[in-house]
Coordinates of C-alpha atoms and ligand atoms in Angstrom, one line a residue:
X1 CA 0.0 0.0 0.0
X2 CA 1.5 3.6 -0.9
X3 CA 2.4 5.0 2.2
X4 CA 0.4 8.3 1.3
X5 CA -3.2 6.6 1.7
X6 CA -4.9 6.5 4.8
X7 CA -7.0 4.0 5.3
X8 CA -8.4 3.8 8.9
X9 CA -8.4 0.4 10.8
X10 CA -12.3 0.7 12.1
X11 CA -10.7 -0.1 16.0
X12 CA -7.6 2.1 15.8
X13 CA -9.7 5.1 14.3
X14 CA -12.1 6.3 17.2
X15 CA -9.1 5.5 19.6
X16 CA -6.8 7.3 17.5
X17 CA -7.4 9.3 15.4
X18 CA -11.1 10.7 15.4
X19 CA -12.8 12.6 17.5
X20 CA -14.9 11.0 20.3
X21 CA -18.6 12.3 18.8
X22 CA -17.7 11.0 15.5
X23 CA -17.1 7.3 17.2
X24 CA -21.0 6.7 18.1
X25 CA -22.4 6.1 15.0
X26 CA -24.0 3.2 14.4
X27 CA -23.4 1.2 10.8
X28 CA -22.1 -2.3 9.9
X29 CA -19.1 -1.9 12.6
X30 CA -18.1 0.0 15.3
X31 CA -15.8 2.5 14.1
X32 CA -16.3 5.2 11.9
X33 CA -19.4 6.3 10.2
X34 CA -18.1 8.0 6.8
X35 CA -20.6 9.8 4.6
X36 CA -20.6 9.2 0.3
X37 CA -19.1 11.5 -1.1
X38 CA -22.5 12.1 -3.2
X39 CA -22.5 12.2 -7.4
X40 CA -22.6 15.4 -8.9
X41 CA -21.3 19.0 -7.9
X42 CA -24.5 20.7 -8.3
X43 CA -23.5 21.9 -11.8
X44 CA -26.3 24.4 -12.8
X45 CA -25.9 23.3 -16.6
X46 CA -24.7 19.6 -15.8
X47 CA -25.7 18.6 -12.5
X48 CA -24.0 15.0 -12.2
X49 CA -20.7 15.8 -13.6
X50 CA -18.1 15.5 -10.5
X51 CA -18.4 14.3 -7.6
X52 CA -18.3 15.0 -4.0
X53 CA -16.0 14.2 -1.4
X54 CA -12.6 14.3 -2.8
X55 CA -10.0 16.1 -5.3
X56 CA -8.2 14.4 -7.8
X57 CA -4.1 15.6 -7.9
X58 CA -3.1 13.2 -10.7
X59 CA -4.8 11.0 -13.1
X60 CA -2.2 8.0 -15.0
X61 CA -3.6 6.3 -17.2
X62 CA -2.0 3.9 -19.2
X63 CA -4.2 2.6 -22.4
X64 CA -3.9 0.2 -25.3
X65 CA -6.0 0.4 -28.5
X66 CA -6.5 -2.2 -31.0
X67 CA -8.9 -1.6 -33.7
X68 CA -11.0 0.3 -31.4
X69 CA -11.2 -1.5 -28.8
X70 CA -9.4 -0.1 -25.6
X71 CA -8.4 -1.6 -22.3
X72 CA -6.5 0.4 -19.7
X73 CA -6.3 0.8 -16.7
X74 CA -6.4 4.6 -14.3
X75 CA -5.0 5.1 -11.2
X76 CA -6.2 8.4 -10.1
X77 CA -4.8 9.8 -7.2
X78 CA -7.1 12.0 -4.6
X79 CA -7.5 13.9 -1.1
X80 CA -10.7 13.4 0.6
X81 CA -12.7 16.1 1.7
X82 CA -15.0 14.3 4.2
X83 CA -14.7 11.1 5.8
X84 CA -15.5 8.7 3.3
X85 CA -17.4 5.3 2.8
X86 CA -18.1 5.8 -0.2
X87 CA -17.2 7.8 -3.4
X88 CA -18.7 8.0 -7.2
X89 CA -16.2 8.1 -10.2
X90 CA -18.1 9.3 -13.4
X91 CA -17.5 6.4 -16.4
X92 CA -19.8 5.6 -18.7
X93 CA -19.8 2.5 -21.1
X94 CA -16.4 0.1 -21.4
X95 CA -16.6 -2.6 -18.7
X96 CA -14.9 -2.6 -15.3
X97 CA -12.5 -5.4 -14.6
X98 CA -11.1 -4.3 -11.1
X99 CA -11.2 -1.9 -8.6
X100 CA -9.1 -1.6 -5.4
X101 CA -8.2 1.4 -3.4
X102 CA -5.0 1.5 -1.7
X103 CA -4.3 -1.7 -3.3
X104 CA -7.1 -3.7 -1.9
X105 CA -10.1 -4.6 -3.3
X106 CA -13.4 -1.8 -3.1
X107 CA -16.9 -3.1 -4.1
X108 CA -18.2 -0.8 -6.9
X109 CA -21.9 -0.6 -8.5
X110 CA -22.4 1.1 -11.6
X111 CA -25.8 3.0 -12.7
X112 CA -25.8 5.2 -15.6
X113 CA -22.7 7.6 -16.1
X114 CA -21.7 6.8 -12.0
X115 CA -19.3 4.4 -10.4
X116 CA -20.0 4.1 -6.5
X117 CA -16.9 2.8 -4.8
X118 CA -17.2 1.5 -1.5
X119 CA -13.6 1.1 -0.1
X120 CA -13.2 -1.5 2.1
X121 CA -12.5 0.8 5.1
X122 CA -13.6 4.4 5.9
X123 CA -11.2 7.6 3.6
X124 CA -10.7 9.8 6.2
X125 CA -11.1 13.7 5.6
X126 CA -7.6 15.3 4.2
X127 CA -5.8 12.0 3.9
X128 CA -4.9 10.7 -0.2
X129 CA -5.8 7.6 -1.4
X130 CA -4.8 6.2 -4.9
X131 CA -7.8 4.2 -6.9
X132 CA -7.1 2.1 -9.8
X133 CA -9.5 1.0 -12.1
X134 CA -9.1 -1.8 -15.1
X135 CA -11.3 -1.9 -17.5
X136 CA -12.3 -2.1 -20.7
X137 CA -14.3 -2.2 -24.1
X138 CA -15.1 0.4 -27.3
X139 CA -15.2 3.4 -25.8
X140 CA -18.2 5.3 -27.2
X141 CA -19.5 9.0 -28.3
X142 CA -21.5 11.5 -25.8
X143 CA -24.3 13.2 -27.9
X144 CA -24.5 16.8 -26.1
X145 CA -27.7 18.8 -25.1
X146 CA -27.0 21.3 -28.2
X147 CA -26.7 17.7 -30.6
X148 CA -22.4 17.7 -31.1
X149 CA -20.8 14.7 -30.4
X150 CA -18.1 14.2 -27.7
X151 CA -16.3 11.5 -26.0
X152 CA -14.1 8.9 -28.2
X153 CA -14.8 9.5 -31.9
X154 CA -13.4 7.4 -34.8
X155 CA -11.5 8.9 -38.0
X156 CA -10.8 7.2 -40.8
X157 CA -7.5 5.6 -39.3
X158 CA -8.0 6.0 -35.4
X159 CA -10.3 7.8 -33.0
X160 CA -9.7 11.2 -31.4
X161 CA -10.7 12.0 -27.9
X162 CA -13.1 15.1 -27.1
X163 CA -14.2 15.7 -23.5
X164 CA -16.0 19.2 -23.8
X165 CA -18.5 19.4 -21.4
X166 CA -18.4 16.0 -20.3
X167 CA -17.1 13.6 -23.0
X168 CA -14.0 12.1 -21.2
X169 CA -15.5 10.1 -19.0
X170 CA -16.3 7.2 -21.9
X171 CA -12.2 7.0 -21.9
X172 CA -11.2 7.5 -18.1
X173 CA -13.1 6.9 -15.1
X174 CA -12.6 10.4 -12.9
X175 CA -14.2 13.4 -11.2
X176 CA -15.3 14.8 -14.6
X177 CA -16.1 18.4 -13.7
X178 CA -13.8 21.3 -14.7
X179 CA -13.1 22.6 -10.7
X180 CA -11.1 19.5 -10.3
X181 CA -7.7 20.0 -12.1
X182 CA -5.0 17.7 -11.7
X183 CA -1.9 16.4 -13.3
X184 CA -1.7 13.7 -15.9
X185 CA 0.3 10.6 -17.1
X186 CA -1.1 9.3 -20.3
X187 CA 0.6 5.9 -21.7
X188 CA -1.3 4.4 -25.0
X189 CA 0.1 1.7 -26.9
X190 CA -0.6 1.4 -30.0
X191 CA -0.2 -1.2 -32.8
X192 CA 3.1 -0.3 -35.0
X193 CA 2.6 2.0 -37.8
X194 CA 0.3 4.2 -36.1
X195 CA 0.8 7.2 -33.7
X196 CA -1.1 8.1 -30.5
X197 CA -0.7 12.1 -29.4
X198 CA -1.9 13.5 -26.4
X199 CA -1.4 16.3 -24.1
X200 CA 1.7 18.1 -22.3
X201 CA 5.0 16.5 -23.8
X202 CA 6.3 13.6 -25.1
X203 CA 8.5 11.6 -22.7
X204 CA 9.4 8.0 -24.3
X205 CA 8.4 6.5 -27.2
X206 CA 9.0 2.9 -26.9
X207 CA 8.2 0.0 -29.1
X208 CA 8.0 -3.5 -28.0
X209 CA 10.4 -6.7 -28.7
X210 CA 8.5 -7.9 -31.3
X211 CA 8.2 -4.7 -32.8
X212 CA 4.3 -5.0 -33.1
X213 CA 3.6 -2.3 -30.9
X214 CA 4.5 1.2 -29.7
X215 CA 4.2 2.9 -26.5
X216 CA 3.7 6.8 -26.6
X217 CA 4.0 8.1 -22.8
X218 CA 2.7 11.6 -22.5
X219 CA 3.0 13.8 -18.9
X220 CA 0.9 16.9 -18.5
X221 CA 2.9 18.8 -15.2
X222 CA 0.5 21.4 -14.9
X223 CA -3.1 21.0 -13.8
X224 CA -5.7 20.6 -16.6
X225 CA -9.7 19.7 -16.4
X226 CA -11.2 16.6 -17.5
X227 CA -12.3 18.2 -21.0
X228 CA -8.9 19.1 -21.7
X229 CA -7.6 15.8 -22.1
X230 CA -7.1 14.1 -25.2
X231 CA -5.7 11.2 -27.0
X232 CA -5.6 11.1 -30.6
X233 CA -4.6 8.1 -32.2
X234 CA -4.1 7.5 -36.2
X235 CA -1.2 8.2 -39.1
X236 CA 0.5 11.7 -38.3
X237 CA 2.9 14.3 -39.7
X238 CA 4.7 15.1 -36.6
X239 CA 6.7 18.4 -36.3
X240 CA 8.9 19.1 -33.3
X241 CA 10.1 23.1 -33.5
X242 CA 10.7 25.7 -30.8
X243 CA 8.8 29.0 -30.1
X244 CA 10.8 31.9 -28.2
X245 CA 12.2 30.7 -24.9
X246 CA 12.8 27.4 -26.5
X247 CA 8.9 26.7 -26.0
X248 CA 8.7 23.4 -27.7
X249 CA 6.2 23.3 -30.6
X250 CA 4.5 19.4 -31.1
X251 CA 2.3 19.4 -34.7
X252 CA 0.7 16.3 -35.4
X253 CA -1.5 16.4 -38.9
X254 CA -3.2 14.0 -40.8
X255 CA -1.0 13.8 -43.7
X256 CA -4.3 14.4 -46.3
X257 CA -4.2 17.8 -44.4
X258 CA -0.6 18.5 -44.4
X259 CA -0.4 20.9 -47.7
X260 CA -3.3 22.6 -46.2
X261 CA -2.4 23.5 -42.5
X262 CA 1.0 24.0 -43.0
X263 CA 1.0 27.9 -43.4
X264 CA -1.1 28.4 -40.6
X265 CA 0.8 25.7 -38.4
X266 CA 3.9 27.9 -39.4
X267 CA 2.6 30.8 -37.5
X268 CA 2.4 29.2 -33.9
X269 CA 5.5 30.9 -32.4
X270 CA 4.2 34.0 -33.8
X271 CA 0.9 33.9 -32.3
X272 CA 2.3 32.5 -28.8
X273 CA 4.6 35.1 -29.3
X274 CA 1.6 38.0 -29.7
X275 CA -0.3 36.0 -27.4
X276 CA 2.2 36.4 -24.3
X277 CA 2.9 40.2 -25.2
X278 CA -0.8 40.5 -25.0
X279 CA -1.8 37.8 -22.1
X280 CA 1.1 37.5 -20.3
X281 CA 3.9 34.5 -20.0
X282 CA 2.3 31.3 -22.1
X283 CA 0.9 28.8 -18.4
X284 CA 1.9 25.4 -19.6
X285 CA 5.2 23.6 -20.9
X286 CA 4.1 22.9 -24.5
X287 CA 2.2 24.0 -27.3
X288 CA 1.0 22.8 -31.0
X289 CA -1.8 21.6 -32.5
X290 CA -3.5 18.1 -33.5
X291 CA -5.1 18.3 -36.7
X292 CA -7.4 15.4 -37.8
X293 CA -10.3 15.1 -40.2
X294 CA -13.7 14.5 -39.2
X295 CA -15.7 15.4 -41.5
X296 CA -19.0 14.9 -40.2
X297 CA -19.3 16.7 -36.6
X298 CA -16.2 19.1 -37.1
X299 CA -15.6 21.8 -34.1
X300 CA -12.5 22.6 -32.9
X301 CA -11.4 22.0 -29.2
X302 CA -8.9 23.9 -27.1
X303 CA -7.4 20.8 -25.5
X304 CA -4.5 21.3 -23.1
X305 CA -1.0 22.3 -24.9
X306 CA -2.2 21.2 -28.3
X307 CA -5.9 22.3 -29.4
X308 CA -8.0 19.8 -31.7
X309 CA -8.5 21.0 -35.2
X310 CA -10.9 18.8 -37.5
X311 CA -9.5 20.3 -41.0
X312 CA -6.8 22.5 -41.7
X313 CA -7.1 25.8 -39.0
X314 CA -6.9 29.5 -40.7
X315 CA -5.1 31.5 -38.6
X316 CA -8.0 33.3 -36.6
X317 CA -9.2 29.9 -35.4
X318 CA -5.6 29.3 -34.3
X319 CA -5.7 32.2 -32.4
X320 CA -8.7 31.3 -30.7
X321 CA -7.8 27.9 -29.4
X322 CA -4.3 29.1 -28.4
X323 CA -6.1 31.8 -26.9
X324 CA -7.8 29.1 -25.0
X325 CA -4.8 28.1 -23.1
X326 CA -4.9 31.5 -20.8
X327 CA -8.7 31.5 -20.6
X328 CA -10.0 28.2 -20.3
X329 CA -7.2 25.9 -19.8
X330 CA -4.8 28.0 -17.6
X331 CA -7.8 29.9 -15.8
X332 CA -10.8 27.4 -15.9
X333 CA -14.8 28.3 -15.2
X334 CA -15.6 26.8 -12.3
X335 CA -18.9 25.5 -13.4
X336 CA -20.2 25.2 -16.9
X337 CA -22.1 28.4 -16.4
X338 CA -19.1 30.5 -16.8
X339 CA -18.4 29.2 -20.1
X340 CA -18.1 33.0 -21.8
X341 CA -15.2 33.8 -19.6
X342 CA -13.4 31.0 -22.3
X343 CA -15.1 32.2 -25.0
X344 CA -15.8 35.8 -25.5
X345 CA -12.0 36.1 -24.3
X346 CA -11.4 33.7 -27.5
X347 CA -13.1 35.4 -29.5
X348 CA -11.7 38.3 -28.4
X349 CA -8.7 37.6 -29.1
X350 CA -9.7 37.0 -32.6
X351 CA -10.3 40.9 -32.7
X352 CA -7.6 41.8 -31.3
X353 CA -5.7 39.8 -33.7
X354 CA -7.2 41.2 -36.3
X355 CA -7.2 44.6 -35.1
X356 CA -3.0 44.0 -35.1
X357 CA -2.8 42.8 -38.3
X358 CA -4.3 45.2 -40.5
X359 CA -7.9 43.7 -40.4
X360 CA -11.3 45.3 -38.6
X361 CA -10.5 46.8 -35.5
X362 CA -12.8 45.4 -32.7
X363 CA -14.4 48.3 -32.3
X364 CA -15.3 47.4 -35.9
X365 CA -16.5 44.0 -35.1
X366 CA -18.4 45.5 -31.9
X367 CA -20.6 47.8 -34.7
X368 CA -21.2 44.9 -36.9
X369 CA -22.7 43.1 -34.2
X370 CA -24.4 46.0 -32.7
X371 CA -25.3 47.1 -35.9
X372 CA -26.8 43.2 -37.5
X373 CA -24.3 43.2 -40.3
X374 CA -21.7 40.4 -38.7
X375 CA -23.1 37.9 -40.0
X376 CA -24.8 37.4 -43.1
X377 CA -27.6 35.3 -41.8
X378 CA -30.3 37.3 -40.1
X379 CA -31.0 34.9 -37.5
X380 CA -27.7 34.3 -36.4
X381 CA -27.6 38.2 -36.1
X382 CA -30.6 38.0 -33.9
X383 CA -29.6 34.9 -32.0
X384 CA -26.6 37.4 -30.5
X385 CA -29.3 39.1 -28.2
X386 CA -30.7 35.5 -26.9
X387 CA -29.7 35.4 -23.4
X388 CA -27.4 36.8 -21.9
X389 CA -23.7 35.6 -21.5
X390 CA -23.0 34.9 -17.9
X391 CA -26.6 33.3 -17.9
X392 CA -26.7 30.5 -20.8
X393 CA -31.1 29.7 -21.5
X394 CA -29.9 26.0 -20.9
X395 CA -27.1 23.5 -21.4
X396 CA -28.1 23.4 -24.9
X397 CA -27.0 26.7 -25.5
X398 CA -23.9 27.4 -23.8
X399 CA -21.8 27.3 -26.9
X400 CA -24.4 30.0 -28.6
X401 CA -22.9 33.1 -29.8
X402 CA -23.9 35.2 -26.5
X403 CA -21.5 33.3 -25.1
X404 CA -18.8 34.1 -27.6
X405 CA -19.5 37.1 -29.7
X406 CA -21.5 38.7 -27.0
X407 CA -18.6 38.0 -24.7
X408 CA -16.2 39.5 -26.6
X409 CA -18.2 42.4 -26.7
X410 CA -18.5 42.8 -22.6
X411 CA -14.4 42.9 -22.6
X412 CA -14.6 45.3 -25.7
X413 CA -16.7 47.4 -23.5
X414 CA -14.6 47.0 -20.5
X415 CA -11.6 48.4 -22.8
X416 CA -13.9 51.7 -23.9
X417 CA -14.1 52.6 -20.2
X418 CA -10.9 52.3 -18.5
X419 CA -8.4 52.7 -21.8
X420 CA -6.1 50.3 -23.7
X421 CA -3.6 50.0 -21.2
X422 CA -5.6 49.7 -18.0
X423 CA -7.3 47.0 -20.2
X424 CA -4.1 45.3 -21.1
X425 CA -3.6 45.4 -17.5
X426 CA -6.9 43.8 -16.1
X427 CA -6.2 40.7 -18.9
X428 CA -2.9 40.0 -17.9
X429 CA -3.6 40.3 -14.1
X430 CA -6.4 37.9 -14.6
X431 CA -4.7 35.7 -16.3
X432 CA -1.9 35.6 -13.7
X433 CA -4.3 36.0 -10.5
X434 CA -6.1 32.5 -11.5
X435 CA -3.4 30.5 -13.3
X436 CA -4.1 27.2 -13.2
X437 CA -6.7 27.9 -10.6
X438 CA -10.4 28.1 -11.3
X439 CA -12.8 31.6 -11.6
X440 CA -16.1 31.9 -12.1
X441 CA -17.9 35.7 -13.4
X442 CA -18.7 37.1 -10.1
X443 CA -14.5 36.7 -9.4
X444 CA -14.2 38.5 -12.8
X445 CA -16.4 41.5 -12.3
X446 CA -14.8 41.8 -8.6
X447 CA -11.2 42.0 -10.3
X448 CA -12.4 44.6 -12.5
X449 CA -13.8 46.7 -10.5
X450 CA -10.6 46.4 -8.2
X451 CA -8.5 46.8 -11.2
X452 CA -10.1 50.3 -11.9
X453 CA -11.1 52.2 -8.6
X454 CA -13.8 54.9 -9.8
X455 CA -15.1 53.7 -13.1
X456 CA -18.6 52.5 -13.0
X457 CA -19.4 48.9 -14.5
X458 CA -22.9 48.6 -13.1
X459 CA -24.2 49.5 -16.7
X460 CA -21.7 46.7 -18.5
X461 CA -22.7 43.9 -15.6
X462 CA -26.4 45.2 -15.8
X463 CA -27.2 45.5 -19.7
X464 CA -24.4 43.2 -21.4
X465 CA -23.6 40.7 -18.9
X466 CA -26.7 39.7 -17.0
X467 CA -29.3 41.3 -19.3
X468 CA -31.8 39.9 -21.5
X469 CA -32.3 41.3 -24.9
X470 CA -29.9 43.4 -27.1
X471 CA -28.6 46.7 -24.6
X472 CA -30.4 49.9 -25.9
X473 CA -27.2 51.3 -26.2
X474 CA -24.3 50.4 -27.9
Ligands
LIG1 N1 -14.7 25.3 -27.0 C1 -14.6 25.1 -28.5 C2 -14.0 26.3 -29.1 O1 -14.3 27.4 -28.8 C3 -16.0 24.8 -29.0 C4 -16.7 23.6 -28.5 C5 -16.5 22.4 -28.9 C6 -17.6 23.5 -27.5 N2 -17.3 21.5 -28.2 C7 -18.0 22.2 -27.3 C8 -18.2 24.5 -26.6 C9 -18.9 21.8 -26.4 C10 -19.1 24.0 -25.7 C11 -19.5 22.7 -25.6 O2 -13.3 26.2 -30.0
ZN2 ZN1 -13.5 28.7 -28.0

């Protein structure tokens, strides 16, 4: 057993370790009386994501794939937060083999996305405990509220992994909610000839005696959600450059979309480049891209270090998803509800890159959308005005454009009242106040507001952030 999990003799504890009140309860011995950790954090937009009861510091999981079929196995690594008896992991599909915590066997029940682990003696509150979990099966797609797929999804030569909001737990059992960060070692073996990618950086790439298969181990060192992760599996271009400060650069393209991407792919140490001159110093150890082709359901995903593309990227979508690694993946909502402070600072960024590069300003792109002349669809210049961003109409909708367009205009307003540099100010601060932390819009308007003593943002919060309908003045 690691010497970091605690797990409480039922005698020893109320002698111990626990309190005297906490050694009446009743229950199937004497000893102590844990609570379950309950399924579900309350999300407002996806109430059983997470769980209670625990925080997950490091997730390794170490997968093979054969012809879409995966087994692995995840040993997730956790502090309780109340004394335990039992805990809930969020998988869904593949089949369990095993389960033990702290190297003994747990009983575990399944129902629906949630695995209830009942370790065979109490977790106690602030002690670690280590998990691992065998299992499994074909890993299968997530259909979201708004009708996008998630989860594993197949390609033409592999599969690609996808976990926003809620997708990676058909690949990994784990606390699938995006205020549980933690740290990640990803192993996949794959049969020789292909190549499996994933996120932070590339430590060994081993292949076996036979020479049949090949082992790809990945380590993320810096905290990333659950819907960050990502495994991408299939025939690659790989590129290894450097950025400034010797930032290493990891490409991996499908080779039908090499010719394509590759001016666009060029431009990464340019954008981190603009990107840290604007946001501040770049939060993680790596950065690149994975581009794939999935032609059917094709969105692009900010996943950690390396964003998803499902086609060659211009460069404004580049931006974006690079952007993404500040706001989203360095500084992370801490429910599903604060999903515009990602986007409209995403989509922001878009402006702003345009606005550096000889394209509309973002005072421009403010009119347009003010003005119904964005876009070229009437409805989607209505649909701007549908709720307002910090309060999505419903799951469904929280990748709508209030979210990102009308997001992008709060900050643009933001910038009219307290000045370019002020602004420049208030983005890097944030940035640097919640790096690799989580924030949700209330922390946001309260940084603000500290961030510029005397201006007035009751209007901006008011009208563009928590209103409903379009703001009667631009
Ligand atoms: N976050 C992605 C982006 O901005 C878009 C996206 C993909 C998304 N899947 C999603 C947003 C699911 C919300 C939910 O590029
Ligand atoms: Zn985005």
């Amino acid at each position: 057993m690691p010497r970091s999990v605690r797990l409480v003799p039922m005698a020893l504890a109320c002698v111990l370790v626990l309190a005297p009140t906490a050694c009446t309860g009743s229950g199937s011995g004497a000893g102590v009386r844990g609570t379950s950790g309950g399924a579900g954090l309350h999300d407002p937009y996806f109430p059983q994501a997470g769980n209670g009861g625990y925080d997950v510091s490091h997730y390794a999981l170490t997968l093979a794939y054969d012809s879409h079929t995966l087994t692995g196995t995840a040993t997730i690594a956790a502090r309780a937060t109340a004394d335990l008896s039992s805990f809930h992991l969020d998988f869904k599909g593949m089949t369990v083999e095993s389960l033990t915590v702290g190297g003994r066997n747990a009983r575990w029940s399944r129902s629906g996305q949630e695995l209830t682990v009942r370790p065979p003696s109490v977790l106690r509150k602030g002690g670690t405990f280590e998990t691992t979990v065998r299992y499994s099966g074909a890993p299968g797609a997530i259909t979201d509220p708004d009708g996008s797929e998630e989860g594993w999804l197949r390609t033409a030569d592999g599969a690609v992994a996808l976990g926003e909001p809620v997708g990676s737990m058909v690949w990994f059992p784990g606390n699938n909610h995006p205020s549980d960060k933690a740290t990640y070692d990803i192993a996949i073996t794959v049969p020789k000839g292909l190549q499996a990618v994933s996120n932070g950086e590339l430590r060994a790439e081993t292949t076996n005696t036979a020479g049949t298969r090949t082992t790809y181990r990945w380590r993320t060192a810096q905290p990333m959600a659950t819907y960050l992760a990502t495994v991408a599996i299939g025939h690659y271009d790989i590129t290894r450059t450097t950025a400034g400060n010797g930032l290493p650069v990891y490409t991996a393209v499908d080779p039908q979309e090499a010719a394509a991407s590759r001016k666009a792919l060029a431009r990464i140490p340019e954008i981190m480049e603009w990107e840290e001159y604007n946001f501040g110093p770049y939060p993680f150890s790596s950065t690149g891209a994975i581009v794939d082709r999935r032609g059917d359901a094709g969105y692009a995903l900010e996943t950690q270090n390396r964003p998803f593309f499902p086609g060659a990227p211009d460069t404004a979508l580049l931006v974006h998803e690079l952007a993404h690694q500040w706001f989203g993946d360095s500084v992370t909502p801490k429910t599903w509800r604060d999903m515009w402070l990602n986007e409209g600072f995403a989509t922001y960024a878009e402006w702003l890159w345009s606005e550096d590069h000889g394209g509309d300003t973002a005072q421009e792109s403010f009119d347009a959308l003010y003005d119904g002349t964005y876009f070229d669809d009437p409805s989607e210049s209505e649909a701007v005005w549908a709720f307002p961003p910090a309060r999505p109409s419903s799951a469904a909708h929280i990748s709508d454009s209030p979210v990102y367009e009308r997001g992008a205009m709060v900050l643009h307003k933001i910038r009219r009242t307290v000045g370019d540099s002020r602004f420049y100010d208030i983005v890097q601060g944030w940035a640097a106040a919640h790096r690799h932390g989580n924030a949700d819009t209330a922390d946001f308007t309260a940084y603000v507001e500290r961030m510029a003593p005397g201006k007035d943002f009751g209007g901006i919060w008011r009208d563009w952030l928590y209103g409903n309908g379009k703001p009667a003045h631009a």
